[in-house]
Short mmCIF file of C-alpha atoms and ligand atoms in Angstrom, two decimals:
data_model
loop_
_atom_site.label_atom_id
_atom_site.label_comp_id
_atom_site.label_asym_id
_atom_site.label_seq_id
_atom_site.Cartn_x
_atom_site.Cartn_y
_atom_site.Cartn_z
CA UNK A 7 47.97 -49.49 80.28
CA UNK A 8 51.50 -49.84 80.72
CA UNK A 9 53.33 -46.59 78.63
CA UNK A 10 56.42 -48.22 76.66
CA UNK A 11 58.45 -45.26 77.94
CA UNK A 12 58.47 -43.84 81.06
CA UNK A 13 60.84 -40.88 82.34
CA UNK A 14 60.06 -40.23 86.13
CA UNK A 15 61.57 -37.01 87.63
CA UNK A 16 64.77 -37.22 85.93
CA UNK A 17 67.21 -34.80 86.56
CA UNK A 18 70.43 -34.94 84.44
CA UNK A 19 73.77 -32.48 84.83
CA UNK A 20 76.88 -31.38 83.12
CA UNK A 21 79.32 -30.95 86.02
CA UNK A 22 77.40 -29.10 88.52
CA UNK A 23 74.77 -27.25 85.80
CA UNK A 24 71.35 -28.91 85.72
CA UNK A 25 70.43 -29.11 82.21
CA UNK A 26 67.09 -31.20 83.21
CA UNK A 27 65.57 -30.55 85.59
CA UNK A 28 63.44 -33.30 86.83
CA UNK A 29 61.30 -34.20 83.62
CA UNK A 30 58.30 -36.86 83.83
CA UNK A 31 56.87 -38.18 80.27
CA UNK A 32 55.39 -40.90 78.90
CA UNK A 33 55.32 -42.43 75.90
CA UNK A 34 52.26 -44.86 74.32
CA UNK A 35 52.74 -47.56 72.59
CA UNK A 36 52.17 -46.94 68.76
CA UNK A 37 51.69 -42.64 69.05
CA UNK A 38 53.65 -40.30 68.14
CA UNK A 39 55.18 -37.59 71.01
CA UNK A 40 57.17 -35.14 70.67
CA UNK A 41 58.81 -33.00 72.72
CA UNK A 42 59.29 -29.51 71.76
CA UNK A 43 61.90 -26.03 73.08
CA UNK A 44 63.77 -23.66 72.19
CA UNK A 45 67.67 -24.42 71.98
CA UNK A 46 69.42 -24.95 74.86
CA UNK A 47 65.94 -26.43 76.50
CA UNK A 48 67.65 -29.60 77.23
CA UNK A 49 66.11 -32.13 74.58
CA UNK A 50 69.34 -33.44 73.54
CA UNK A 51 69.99 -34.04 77.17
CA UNK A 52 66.98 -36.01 77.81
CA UNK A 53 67.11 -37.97 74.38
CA UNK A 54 70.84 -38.92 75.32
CA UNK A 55 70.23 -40.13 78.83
CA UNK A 56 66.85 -42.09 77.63
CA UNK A 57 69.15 -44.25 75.26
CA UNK A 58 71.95 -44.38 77.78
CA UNK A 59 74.92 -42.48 76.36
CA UNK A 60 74.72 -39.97 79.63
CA UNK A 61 73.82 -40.70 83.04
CA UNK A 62 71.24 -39.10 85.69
CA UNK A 63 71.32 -37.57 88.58
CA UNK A 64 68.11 -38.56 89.82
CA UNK A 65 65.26 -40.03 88.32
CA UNK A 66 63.76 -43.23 86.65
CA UNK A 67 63.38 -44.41 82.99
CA UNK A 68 61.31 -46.99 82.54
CA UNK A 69 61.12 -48.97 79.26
CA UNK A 70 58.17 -52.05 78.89
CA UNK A 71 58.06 -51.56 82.56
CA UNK A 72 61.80 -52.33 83.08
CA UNK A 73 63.96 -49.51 84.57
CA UNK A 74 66.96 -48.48 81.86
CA UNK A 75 68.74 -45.78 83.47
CA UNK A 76 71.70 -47.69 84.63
CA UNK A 77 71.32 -50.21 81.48
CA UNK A 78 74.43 -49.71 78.91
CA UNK A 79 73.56 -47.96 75.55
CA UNK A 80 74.20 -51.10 72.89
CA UNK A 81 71.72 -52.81 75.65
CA UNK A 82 69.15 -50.00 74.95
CA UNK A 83 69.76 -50.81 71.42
CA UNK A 84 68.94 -54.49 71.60
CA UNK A 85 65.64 -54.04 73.62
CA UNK A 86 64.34 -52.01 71.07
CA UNK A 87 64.92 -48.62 71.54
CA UNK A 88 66.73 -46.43 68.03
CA UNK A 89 68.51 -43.08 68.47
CA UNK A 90 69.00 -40.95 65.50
CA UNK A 91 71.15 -37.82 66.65
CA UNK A 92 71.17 -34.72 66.33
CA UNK A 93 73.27 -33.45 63.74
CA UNK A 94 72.90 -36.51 61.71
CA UNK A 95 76.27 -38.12 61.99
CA UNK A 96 76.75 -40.69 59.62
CA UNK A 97 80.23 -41.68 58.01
CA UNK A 98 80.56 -39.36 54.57
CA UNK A 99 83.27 -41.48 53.37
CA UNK A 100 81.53 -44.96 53.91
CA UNK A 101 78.71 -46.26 50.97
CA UNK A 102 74.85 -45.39 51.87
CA UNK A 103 74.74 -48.95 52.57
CA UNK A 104 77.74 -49.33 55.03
CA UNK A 105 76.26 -46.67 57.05
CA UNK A 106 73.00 -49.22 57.09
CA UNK A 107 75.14 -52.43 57.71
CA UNK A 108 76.90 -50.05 60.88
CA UNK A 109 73.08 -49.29 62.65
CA UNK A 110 72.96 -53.17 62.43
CA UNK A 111 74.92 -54.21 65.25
CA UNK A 112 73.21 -55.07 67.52
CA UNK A 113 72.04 -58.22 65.67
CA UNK A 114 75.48 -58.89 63.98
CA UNK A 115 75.67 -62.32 61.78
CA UNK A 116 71.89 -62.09 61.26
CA UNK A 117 72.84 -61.47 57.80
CA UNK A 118 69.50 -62.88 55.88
CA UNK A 119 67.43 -60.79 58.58
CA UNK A 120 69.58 -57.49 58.18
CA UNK A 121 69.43 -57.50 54.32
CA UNK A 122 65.41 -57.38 54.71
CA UNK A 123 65.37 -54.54 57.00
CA UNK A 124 67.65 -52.59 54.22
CA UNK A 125 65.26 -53.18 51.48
CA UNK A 126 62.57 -52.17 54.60
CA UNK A 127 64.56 -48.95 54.65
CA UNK A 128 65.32 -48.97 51.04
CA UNK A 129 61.24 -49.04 50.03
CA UNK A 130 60.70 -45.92 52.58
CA UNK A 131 63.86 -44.16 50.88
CA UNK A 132 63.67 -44.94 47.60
CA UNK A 133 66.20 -42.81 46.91
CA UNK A 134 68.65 -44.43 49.19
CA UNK A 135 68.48 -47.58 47.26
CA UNK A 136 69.16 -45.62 44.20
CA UNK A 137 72.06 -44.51 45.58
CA UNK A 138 73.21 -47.47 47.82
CA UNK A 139 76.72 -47.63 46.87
CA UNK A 140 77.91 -44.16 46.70
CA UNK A 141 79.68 -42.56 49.50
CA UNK A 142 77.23 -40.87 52.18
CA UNK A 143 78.69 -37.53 52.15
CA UNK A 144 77.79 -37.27 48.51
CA UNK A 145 74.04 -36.44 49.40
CA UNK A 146 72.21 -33.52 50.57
CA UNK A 147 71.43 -32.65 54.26
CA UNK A 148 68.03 -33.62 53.65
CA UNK A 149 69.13 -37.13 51.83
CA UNK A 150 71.47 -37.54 55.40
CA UNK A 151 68.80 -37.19 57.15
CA UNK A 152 67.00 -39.53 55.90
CA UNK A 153 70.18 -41.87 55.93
CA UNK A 154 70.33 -41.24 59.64
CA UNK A 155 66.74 -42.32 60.29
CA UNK A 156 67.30 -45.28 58.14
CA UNK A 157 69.87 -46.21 59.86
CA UNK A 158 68.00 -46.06 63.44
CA UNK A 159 65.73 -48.22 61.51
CA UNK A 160 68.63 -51.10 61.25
CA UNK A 161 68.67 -52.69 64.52
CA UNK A 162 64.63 -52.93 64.30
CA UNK A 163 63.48 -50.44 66.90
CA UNK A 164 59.91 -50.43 68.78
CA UNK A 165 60.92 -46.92 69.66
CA UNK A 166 62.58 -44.64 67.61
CA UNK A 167 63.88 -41.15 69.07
CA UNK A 168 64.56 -38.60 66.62
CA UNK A 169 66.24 -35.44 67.60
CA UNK A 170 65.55 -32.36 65.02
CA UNK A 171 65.32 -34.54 62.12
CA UNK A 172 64.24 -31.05 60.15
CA UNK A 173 67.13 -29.39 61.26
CA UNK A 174 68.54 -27.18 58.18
CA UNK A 175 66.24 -28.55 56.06
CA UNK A 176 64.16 -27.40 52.95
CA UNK A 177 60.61 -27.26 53.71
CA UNK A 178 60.44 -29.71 50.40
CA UNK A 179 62.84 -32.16 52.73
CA UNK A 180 61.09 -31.73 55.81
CA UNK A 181 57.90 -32.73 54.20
CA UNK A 182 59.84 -35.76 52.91
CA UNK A 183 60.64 -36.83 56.41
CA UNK A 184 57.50 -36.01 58.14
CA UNK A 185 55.30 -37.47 55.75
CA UNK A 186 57.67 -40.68 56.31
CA UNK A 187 57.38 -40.69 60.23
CA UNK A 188 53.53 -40.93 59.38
CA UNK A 189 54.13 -44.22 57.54
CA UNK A 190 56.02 -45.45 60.00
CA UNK A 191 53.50 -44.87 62.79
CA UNK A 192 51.54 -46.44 60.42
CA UNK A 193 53.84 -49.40 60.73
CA UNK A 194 53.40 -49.89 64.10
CA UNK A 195 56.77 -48.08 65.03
CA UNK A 196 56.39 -45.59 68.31
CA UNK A 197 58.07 -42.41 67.76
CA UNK A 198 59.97 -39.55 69.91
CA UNK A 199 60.33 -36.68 68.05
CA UNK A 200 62.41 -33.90 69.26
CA UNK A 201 61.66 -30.79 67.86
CA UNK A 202 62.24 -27.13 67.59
CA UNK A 203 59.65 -26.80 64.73
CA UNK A 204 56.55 -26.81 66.63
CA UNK A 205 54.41 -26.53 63.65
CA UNK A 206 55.50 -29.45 62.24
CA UNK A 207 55.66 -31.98 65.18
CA UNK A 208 52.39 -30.88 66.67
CA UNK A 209 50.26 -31.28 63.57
CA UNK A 210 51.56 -35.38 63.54
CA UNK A 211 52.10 -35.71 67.07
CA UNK A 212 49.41 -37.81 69.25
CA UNK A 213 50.69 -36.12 72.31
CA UNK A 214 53.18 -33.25 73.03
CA UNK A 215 55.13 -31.74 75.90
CA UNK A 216 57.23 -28.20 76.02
CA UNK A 217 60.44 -28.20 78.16
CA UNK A 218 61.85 -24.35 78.57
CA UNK A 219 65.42 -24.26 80.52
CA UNK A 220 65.28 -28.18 81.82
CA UNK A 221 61.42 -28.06 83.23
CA UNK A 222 58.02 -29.42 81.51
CA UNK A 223 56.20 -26.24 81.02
CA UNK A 224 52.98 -27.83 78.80
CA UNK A 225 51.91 -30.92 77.88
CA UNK A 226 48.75 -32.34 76.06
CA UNK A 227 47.37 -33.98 72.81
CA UNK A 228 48.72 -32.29 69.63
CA UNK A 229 46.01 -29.88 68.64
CA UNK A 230 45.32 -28.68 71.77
CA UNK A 231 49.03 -27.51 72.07
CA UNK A 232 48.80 -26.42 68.46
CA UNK A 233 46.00 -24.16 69.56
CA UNK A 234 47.63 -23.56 72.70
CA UNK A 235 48.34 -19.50 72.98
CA UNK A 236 51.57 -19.87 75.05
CA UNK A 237 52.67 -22.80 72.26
CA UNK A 238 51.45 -20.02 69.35
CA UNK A 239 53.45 -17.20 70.47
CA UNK A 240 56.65 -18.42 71.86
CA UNK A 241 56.91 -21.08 69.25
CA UNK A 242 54.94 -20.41 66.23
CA UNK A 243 55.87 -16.81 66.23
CA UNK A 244 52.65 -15.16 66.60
CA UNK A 245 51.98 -11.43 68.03
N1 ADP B 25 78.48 -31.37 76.89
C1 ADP B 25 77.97 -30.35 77.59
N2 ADP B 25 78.65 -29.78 78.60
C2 ADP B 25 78.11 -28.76 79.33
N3 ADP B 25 76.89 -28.24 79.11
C3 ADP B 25 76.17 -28.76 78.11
C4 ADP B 25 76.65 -29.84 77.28
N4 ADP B 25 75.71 -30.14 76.38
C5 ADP B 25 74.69 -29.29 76.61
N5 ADP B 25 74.95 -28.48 77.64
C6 ADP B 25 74.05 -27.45 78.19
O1 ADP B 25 72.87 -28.09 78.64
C7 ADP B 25 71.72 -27.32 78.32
C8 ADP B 25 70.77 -28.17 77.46
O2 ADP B 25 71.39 -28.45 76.22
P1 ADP B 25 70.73 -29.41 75.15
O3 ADP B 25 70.22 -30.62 75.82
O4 ADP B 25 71.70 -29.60 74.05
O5 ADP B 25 69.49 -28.52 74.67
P2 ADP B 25 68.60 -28.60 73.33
O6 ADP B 25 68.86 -29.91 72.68
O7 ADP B 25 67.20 -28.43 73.82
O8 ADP B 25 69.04 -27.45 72.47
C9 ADP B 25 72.23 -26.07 77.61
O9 ADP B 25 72.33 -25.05 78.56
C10 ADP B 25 73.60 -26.48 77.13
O10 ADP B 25 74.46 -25.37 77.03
MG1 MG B 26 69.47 -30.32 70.78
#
């Protein structure tokens, strides 16, 4: 079978560092990978060139079979790939649902269509709902975080890529957001999770892979990296 998402020895660079250093993965349709390291790794890297915001040196990414490495980012976008960043940013000062309407753009003056995929988003965040009209910096860094994913959710993704969505978060929160990445795998939705909790994105993950300093150290299914000894003492902090 075809994998929805293919990265073939990509290399990408700042200037003349390599921060990745010629990375293959794949990515099944409807599991859930992640790919897990230590700061610095180069996950960021990688998630930002697979949804076209940076550029690489070398390699191939390969999306339904079609190469996107040289495709613009609002392209990405429309052919069904979502990118919620790292560090969250949505707009503090716009309304929960502004910051919604904004992840929508790629199918501007769809209006009847985008107001069902907010009360999609709205049913998976209650809370959001709730709150729909207040400004977004008003909530938590856990209730961001959600916003941020919910707002991936907006221009109807088949892939979603989430980088560190349990980033400064409660383990109350975290829960919150992992136990929602389960429903929507359950949906049908195919997920990227970036990680530097490897607890927490190996026990949902179908597959996983470890980058250390730009290179794919590990990969297999998610328990076997969970039991992995490597995995358990440089990442789940185990003598
Ligand atoms: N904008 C940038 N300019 C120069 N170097 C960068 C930039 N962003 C990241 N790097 C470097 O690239 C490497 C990988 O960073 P990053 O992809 O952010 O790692 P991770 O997300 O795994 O923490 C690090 O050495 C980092 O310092
Ligand atoms: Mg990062």
């Amino acid at each position: 079978m075809t994998p929805m998402l293919e990265v073939r020895d990509l290399v990408v660079a700042y200037g003349a560092i390599e921060a990745v250093k010629g990375i293959s993965l794949q990515v099944q349709a409807g599991d859930v990978v992640t790919l897990i390291g230590g700061n610095g790794a180069g996950k960021t890297t990688t998630l930002r060139t697979l949804s076209g915001l940076l550029r690489p040196v070398a390699g191939q990414v390969l999306f339904e079979g079609e190469r996107i490495d040289r495709v613009p980012a609002h392209e990405i976008v429309r052919r069904g790939i979502a990118h919620s960043p790292e560090g969250r940013r949505i707009f503090p000062r716009m309304t929960i649902e502004e910051n919604l309407e904004l992840g929508a753009y790629s199918r501007r003056g769809k209006t009847a269509e985008i107001r069902d995929t907010i009360d999609r988003v709205y049913a998976l965040f209650p809370m959001l709902g709730e709150r729909r009209g207040q400004p977004a910096g008003t909530l938590s860094g856990g209730e961001q975080q959600m916003l941020a994913v919910g707002r991936a959710l907006m221009s109807q993704p088949r892939l979603i890529m989430l980088d560190e969505p349990s980033m400064g978060l409660s383990p109350i929160m975290m829960q919150k957001i992992f136990s929602t990445l389960v429903e929507l795998k359950g949906q049908g939705t195919t997920i990227l999770l970036v990680e530097q909790n490897a607890q927490a994105a190996l026990s949902l993950a179908d597959r996983g892979y470890v980058i250390e300093t730009g290179r794919i150290v590990l990969e297999d299914n998610g328990p076997a990296l969970l039991g992995n000894e490597l995995v358990r003492k440089a990442y789940l902090g185990e003598e």
